[in-house]
mmCIF file of C-alpha atoms and ligand atoms in Angstrom:
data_model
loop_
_atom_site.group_PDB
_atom_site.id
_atom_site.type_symbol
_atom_site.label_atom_id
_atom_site.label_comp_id
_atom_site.label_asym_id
_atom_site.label_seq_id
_atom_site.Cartn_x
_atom_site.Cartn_y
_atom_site.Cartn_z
ATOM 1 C CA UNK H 1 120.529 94.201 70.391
ATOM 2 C CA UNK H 2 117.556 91.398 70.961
ATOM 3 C CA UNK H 3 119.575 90.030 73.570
ATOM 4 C CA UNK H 4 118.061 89.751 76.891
ATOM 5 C CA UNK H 5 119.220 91.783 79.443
ATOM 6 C CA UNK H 6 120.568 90.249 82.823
ATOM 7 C CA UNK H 7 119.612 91.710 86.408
ATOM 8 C CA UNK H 8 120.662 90.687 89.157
ATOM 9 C CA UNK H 9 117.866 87.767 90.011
ATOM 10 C CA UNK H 10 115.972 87.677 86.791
ATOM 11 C CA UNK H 11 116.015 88.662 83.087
ATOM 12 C CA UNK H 12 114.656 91.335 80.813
ATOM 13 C CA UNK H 13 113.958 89.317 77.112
ATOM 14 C CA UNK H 14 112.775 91.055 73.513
ATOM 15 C CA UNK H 15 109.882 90.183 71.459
ATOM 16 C CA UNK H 16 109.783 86.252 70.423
ATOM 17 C CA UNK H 17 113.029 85.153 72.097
ATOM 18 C CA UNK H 18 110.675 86.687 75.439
ATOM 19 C CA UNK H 19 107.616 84.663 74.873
ATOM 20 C CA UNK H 20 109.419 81.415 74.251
ATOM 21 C CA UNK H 21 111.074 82.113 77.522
ATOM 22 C CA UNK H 22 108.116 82.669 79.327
ATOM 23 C CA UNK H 23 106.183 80.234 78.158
ATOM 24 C CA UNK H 24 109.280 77.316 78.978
ATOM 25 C CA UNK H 25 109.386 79.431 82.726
ATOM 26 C CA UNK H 26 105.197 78.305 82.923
ATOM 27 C CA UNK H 27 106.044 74.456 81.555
ATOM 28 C CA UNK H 28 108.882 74.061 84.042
ATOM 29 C CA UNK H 29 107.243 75.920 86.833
ATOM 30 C CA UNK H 30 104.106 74.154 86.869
ATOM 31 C CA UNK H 31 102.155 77.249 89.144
ATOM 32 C CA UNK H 32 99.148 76.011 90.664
ATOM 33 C CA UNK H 33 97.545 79.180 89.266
ATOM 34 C CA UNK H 34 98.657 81.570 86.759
ATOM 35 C CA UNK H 35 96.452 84.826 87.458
ATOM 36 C CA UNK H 36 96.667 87.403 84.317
ATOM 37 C CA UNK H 37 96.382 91.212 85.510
ATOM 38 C CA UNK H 38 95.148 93.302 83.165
ATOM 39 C CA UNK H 39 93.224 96.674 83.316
ATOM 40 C CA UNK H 40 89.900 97.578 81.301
ATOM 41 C CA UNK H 41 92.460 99.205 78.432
ATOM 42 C CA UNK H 42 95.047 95.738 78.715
ATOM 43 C CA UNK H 43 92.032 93.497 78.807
ATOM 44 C CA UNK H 44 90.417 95.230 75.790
ATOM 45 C CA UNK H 45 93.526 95.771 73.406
ATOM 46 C CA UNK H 46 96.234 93.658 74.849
ATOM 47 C CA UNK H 47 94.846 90.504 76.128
ATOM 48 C CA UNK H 48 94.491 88.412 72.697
ATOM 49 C CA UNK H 49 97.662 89.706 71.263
ATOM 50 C CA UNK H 50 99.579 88.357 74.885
ATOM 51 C CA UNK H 51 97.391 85.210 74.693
ATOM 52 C CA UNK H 52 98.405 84.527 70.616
ATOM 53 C CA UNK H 53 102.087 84.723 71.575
ATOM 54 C CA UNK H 54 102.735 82.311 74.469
ATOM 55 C CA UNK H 55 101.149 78.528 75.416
ATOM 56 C CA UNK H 56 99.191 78.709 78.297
ATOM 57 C CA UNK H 57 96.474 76.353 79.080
ATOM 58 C CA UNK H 58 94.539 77.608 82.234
ATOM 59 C CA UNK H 59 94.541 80.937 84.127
ATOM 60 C CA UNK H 60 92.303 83.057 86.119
ATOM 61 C CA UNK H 61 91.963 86.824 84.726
ATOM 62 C CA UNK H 62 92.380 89.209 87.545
ATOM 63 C CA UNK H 63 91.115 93.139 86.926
ATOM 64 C CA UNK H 64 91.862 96.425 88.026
ATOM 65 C CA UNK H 65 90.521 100.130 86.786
ATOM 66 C CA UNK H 66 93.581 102.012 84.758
ATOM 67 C CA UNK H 67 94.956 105.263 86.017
ATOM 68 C CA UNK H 68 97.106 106.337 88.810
ATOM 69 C CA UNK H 69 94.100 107.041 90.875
ATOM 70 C CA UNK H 70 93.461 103.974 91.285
ATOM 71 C CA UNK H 71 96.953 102.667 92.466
ATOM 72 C CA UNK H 72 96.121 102.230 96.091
ATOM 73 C CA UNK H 73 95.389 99.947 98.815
ATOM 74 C CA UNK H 74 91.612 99.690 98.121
ATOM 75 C CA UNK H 75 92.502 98.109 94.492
ATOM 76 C CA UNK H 76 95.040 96.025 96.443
ATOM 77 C CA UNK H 77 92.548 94.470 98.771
ATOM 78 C CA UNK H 78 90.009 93.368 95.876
ATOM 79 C CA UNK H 79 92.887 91.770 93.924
ATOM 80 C CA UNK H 80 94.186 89.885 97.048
ATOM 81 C CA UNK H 81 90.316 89.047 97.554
ATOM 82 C CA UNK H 82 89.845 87.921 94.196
ATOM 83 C CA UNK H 83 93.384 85.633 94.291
ATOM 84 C CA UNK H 84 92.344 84.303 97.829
ATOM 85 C CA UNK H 85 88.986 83.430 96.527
ATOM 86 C CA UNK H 86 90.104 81.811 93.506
ATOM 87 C CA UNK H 87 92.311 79.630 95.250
ATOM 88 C CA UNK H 88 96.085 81.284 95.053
ATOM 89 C CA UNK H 89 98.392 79.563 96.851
ATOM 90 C CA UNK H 90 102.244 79.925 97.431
ATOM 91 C CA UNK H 91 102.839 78.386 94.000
ATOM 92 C CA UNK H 92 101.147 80.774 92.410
ATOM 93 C CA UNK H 93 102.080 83.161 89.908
ATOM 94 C CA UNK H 94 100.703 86.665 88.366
ATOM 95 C CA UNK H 95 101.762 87.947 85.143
ATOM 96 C CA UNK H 96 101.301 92.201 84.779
ATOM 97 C CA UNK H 97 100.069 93.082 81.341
ATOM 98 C CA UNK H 98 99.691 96.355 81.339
ATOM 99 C CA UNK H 99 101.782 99.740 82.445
ATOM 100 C CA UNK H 100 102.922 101.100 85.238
ATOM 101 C CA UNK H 101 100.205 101.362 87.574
ATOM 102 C CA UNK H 102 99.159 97.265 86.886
ATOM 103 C CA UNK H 103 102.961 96.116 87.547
ATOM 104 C CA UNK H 104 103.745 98.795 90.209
ATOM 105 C CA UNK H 105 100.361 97.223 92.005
ATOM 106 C CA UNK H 106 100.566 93.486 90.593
ATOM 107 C CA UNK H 107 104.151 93.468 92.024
ATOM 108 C CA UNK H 108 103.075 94.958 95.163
ATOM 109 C CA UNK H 109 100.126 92.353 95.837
ATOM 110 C CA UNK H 110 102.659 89.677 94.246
ATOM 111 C CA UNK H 111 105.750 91.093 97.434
ATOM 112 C CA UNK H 112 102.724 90.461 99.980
ATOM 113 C CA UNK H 113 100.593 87.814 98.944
ATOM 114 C CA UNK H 114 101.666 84.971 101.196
ATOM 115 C CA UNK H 115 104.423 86.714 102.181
ATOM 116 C CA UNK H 116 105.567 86.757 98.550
ATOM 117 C CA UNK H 117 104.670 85.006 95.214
ATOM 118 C CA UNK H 118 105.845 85.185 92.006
ATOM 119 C CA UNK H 119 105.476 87.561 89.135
ATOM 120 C CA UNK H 120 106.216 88.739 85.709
ATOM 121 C CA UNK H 121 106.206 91.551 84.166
ATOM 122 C CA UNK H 122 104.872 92.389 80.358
ATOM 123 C CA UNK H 123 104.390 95.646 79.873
ATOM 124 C CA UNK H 124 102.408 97.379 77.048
ATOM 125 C CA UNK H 125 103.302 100.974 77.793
ATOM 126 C CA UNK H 126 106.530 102.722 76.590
ATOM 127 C CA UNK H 127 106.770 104.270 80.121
ATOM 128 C CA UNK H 128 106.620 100.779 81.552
ATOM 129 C CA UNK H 129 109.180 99.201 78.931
ATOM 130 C CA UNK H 130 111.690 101.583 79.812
ATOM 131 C CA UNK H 131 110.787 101.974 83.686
ATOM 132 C CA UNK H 132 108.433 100.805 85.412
ATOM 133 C CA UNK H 133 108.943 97.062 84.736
ATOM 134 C CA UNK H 134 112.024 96.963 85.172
ATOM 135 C CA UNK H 135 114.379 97.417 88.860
ATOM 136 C CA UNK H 136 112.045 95.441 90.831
ATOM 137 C CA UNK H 137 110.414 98.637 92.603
ATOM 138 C CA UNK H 138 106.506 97.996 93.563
ATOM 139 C CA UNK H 139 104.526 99.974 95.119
ATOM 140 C CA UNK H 140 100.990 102.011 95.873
ATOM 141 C CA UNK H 141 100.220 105.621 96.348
ATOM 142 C CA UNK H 142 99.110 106.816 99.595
ATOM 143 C CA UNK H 143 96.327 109.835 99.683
ATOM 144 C CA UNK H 144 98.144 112.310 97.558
ATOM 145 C CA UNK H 145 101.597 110.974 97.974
ATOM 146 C CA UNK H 146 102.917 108.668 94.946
ATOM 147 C CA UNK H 147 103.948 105.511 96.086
ATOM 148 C CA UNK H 148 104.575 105.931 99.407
ATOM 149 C CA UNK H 149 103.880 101.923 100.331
ATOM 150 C CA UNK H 150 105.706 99.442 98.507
ATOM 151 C CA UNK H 151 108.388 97.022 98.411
ATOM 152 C CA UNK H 152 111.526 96.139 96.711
ATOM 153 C CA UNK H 153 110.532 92.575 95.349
ATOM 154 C CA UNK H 154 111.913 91.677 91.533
ATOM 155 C CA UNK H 155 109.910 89.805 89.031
ATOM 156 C CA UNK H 156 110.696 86.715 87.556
ATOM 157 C CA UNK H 157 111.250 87.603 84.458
ATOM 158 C CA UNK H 158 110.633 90.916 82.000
ATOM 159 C CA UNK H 159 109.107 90.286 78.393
ATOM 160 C CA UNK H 160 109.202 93.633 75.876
ATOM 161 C CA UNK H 161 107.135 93.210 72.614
ATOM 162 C CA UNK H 162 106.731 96.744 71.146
ATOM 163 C CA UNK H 163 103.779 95.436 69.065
ATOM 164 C CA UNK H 164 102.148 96.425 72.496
ATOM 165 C CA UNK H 165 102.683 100.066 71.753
ATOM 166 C CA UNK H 166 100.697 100.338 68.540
ATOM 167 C CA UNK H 167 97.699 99.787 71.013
ATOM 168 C CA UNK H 168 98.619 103.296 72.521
ATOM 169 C CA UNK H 169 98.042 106.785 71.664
ATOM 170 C CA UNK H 170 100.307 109.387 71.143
ATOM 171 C CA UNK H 171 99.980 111.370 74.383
ATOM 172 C CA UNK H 172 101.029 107.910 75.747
ATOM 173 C CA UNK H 173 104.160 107.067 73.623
ATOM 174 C CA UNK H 174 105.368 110.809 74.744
ATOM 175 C CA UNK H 175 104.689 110.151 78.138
ATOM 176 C CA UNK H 176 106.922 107.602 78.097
ATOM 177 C CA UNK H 177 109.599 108.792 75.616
ATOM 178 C CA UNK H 178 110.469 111.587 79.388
ATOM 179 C CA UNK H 179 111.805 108.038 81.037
ATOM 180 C CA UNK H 180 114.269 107.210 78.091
ATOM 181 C CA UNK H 181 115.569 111.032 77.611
ATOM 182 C CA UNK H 182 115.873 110.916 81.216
ATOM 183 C CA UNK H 183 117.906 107.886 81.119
ATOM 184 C CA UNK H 184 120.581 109.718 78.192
ATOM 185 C CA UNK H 185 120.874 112.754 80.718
ATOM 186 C CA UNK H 186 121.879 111.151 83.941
ATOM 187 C CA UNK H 187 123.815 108.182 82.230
ATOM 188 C CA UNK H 188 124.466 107.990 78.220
ATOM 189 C CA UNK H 189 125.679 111.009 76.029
ATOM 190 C CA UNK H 190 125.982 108.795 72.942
ATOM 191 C CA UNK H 191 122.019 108.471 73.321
ATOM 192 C CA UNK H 192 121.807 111.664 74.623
ATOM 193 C CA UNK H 193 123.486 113.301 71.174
ATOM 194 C CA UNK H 194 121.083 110.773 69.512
ATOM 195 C CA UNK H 195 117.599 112.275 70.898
ATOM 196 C CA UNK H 196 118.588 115.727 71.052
ATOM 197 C CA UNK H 197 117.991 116.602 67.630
ATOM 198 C CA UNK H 198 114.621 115.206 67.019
ATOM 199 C CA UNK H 199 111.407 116.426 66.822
ATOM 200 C CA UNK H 200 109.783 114.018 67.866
ATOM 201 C CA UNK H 201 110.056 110.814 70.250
ATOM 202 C CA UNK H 202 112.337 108.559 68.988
ATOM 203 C CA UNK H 203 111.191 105.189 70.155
ATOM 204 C CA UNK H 204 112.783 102.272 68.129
ATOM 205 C CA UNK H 205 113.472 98.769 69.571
ATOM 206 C CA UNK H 206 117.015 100.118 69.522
ATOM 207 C CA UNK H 207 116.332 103.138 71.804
ATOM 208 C CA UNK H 208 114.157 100.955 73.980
ATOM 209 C CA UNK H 209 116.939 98.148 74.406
ATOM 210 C CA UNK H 210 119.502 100.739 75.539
ATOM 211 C CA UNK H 211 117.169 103.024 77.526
ATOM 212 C CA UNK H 212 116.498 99.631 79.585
ATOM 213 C CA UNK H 213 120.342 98.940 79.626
ATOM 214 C CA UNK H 214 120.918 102.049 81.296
ATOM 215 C CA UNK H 215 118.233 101.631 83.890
ATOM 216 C CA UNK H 216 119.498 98.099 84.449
ATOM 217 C CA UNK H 217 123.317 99.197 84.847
ATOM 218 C CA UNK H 218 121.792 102.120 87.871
ATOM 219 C CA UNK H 219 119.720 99.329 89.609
ATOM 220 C CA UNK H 220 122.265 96.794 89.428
ATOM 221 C CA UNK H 221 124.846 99.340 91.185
ATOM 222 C CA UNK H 222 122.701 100.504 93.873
ATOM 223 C CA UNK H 223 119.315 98.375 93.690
ATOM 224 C CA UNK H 224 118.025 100.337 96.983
ATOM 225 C CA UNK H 225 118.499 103.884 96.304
ATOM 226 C CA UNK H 226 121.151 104.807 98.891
ATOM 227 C CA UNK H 227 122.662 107.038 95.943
ATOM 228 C CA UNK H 228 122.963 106.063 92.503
ATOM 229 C CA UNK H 229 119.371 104.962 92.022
ATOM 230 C CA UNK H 230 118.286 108.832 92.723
ATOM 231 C CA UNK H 231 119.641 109.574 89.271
ATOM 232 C CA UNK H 232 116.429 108.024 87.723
ATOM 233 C CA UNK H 233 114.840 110.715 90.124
ATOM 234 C CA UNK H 234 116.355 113.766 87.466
ATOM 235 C CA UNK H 235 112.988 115.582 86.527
ATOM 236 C CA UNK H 236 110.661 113.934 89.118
ATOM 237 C CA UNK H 237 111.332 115.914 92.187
ATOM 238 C CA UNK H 238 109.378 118.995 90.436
ATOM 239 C CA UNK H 239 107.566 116.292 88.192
ATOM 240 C CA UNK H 240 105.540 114.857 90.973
ATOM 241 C CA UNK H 241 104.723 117.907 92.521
ATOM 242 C CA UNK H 242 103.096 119.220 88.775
ATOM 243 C CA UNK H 243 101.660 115.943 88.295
ATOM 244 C CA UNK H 244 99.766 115.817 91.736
ATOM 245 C CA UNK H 245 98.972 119.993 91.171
ATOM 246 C CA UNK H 246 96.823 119.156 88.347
ATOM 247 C CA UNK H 247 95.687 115.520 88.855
ATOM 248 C CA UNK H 248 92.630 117.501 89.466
ATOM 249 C CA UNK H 249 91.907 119.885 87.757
ATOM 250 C CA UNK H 250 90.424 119.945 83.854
ATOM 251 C CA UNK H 251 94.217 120.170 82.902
ATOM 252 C CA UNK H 252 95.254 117.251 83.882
ATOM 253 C CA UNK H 253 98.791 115.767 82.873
ATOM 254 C CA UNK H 254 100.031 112.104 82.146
ATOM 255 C CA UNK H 255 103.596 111.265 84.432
ATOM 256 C CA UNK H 256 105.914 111.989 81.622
ATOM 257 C CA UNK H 257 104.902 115.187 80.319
ATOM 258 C CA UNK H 258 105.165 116.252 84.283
ATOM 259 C CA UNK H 259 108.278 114.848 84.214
ATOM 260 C CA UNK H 260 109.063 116.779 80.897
ATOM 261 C CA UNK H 261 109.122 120.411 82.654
ATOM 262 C CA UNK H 262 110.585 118.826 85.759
ATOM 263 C CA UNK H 263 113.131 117.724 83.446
ATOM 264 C CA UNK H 264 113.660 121.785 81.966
ATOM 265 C CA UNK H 265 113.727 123.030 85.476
ATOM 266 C CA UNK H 266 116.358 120.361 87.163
ATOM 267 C CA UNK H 267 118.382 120.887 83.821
ATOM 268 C CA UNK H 268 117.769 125.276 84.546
ATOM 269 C CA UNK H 269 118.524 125.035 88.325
ATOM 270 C CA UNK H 270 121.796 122.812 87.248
ATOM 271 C CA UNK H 271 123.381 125.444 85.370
ATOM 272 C CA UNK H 272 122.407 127.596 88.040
ATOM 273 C CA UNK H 273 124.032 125.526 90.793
ATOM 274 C CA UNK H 274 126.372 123.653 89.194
ATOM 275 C CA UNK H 275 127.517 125.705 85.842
ATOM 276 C CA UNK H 276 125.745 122.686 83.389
ATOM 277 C CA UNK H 277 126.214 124.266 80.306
ATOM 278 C CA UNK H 278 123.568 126.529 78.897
ATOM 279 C CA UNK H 279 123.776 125.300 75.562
ATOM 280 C CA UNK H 280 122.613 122.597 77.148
ATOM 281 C CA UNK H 281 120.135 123.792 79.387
ATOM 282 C CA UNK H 282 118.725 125.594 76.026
ATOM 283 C CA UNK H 283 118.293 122.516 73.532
ATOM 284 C CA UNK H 284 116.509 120.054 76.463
ATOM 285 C CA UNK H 285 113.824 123.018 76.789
ATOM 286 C CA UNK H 286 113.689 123.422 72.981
ATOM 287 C CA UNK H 287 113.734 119.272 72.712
ATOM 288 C CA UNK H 288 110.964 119.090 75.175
ATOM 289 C CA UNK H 289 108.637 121.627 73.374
ATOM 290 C CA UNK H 290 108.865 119.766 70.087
ATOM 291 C CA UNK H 291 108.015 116.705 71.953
ATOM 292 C CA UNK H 292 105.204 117.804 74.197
ATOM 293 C CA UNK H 293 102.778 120.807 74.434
ATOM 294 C CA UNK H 294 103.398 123.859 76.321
ATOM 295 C CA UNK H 295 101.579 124.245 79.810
ATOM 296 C CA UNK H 296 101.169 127.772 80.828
ATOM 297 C CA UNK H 297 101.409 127.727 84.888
ATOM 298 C CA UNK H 298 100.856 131.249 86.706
ATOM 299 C CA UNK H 299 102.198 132.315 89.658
ATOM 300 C CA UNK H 300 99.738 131.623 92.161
ATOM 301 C CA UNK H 301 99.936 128.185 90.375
ATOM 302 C CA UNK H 302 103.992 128.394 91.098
ATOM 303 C CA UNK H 303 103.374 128.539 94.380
ATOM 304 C CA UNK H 304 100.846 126.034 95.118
ATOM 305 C CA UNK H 305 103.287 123.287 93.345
ATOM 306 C CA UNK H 306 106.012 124.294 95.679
ATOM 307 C CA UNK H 307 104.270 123.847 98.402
ATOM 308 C CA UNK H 308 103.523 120.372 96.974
ATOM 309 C CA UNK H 309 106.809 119.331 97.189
ATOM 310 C CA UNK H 310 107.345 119.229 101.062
ATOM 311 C CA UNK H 311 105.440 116.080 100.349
ATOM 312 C CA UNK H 312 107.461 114.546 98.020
ATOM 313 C CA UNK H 313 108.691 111.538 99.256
ATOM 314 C CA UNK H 314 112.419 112.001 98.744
ATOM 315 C CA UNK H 315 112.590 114.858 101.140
ATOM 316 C CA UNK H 316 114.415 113.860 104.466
ATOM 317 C CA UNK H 317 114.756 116.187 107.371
ATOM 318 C CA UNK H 318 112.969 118.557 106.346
ATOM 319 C CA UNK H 319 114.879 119.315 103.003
ATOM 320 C CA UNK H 320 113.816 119.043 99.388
ATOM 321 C CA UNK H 321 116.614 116.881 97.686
ATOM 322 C CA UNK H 322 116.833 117.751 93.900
ATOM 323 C CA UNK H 323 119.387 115.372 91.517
ATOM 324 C CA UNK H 324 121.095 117.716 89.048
ATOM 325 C CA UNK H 325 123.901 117.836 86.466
ATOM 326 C CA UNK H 326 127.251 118.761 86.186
ATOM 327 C CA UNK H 327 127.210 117.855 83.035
ATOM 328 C CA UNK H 328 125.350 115.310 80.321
ATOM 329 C CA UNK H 329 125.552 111.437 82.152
ATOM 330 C CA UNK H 330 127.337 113.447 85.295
ATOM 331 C CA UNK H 331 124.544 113.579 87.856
ATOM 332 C CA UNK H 332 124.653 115.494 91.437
ATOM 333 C CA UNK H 333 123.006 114.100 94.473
ATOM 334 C CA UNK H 334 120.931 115.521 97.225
ATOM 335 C CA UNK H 335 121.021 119.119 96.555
ATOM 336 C CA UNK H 336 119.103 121.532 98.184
ATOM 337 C CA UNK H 337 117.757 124.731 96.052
ATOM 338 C CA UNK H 338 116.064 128.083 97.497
ATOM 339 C CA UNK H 339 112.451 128.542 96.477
ATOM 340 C CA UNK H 340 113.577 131.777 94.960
ATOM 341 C CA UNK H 341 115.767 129.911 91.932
ATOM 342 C CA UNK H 342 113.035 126.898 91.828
ATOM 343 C CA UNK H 343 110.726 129.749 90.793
ATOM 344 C CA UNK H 344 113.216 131.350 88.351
ATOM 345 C CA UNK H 345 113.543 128.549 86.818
ATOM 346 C CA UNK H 346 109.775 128.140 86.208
ATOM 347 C CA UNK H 347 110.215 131.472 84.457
ATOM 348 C CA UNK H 348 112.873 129.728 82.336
ATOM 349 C CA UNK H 349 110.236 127.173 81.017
ATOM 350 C CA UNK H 350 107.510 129.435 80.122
ATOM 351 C CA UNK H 351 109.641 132.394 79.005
HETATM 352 N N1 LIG X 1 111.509 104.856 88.473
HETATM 353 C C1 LIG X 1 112.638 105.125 89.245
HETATM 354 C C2 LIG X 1 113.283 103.898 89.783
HETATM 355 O O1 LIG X 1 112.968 102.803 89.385
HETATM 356 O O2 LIG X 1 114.136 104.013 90.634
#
């Protein structure tokens, strides 16, 4: 179950067996420069614990400001700054300790920087263990649009420690508990029968290992999202649009517990569509408010989030593409729903 997992150009490795790894990659390597990227929360409560774990002589810290606001290109152009002025060549490398928004952005900056450098992911978010790290996906948001620039670019190598996650609160762990029930829907009943029943996030080294299996075994089929990728898309078509709704106002929501409703209303709209089993349909929205809080959304509210979602990026021609279900792990591609059901099945989730 500690076993590292392969991808197609690099590996995903667990706790010790991961540091020893990466610090024989950064002996054989010899990098002109190592540059760590951390945010103010990774540099704060992650930074010593990363340092105690692996041998590394010399590197260069390089900073950015935590929170998906600050995933775009102006962050970008003080890290490249920062890299060019502290000498990074083509044999450099950056390591990404944080969560999603330092490796989407450190991987991005890594794609680019001299036409491509290396990096490694470490990431000290659940969301990240089980996501973000991992499938080689970088990227920046654009205005309102979530990561509309980016790249396809893998890391060298992945190292999970879940000591990282005692650093986090529980809002956070949540957050990132959406990713690895997402992951049992589109691809693994066995987990799926496994998470179902709990009241709260279940989160082990054992659920982690296998949510990143799955995500691994979708990559590895179709690494560019021509169709099987979308599955890890189940949830996020609605997700992003409630996200970005209230990203500003007093209420607003980290990715996953978006994701969570987004999640209730692909899983309502599938058995309208496609006859998923209301049984079902029923225990994800009863799972999901054990797990997270209830957000009450009124109409006018309804509305303005649909009209978010012309901008989601996985709309072509015109259409809003939703993934749903036929059934658990049996996911439906590109399917286009009427406003009318997309606001029944808001009803669903707050009835
Ligand atoms: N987070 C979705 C993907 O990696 O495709």
């Amino acid at each position: 179950m500690n076993k590292e997992i392969l991808s197609d150009s690099y590996s995903v490795f667990f706790k010790k067996n991961g540091f020893d790894n990466l610090s024989n990659h950064l002996r054989n390597k010899n990098y002109s420069k190592i540059f760590i990227h951390v945010d103010n929360n990774t540099k704060q409560y992650c930074l010593d614990l990363f340092l105690k774990k692996i041998h590394i002589s010399n590197y260069d810290l390089i900073e950015s400001c935590d929170g998906e606001e600050n995933k775009n290109i102006e962050s970008c152009l003080k890290l490249w700054q920062t890299i060019s002025d502290k000498g990074g060549d083509r044999n450099s490398l950056i390591i990404n300790l944080g969560g999603g928004v330092v490796s989407d952005m450190g991987g991005f900056i890594a794609s680019t920087y001299k036409r491509g450098i290396n990096y490694i992911n470490v990431p000290t978010t659940l969301l990240s263990m089980v996501d973000a790290s991992v499938g080689g996906k970088t990227g920046i948001d654009f205005g309102t649009l979530k990561n509309q620039i980016g790249t396809f670019y893998d890391p060298k190598m992945v190292v999970i420690d879940p000591e990282f996650l005692n650093t986090l609160e529980k809002n956070e762990i949540s957050s990132g508990y959406a990713e690895i029930f997402k992951h049992s829907l589109i691809y693994d009943s066995t987990a799926y029968n496994k998470l179902i029943n709990n009241d709260k996030p279940l989160y082990n080294l054992k659920t982690i290992y296998s949510s990143i299996l799955t995500k691994n075994k979708i990559v590895l089929i179709d690494k560019k999202e021509r169709k099987e990728r979308k599955s890890l898309n189940y949830g996020h078509t609605l997700g992003h649009a409630i996200e970005s709704y209230f990203l500003n106002s007093d209420n607003k929501l980290l990715h996953g517990e978006a994701v969570s409703i987004g999640i209730v209303l692909a899983s309502f709209l599938s058995n309208k569509l496609f006859n998923f089993s209301i049984e079902h349909v029923n225990s994800i929205k009863n799972h999901i408010n054990y797990v997270y809080k209830k957000i009450e959304i009124n109409d006018d509210q309804i509305n303005s989030i649909i009209d978010l979602l012309i901008h989601d990026k996985k709309n072509s021609h015109g259409k809003i593409n939703f993934i749903l279900l036929k059934d658990i792990a049996k996911p439906v591609y590109d399917v286009q729903v009427k406003t009318e059901f997309i606001k029944e099945s808001f009803k669903y989730y707050l009835s």
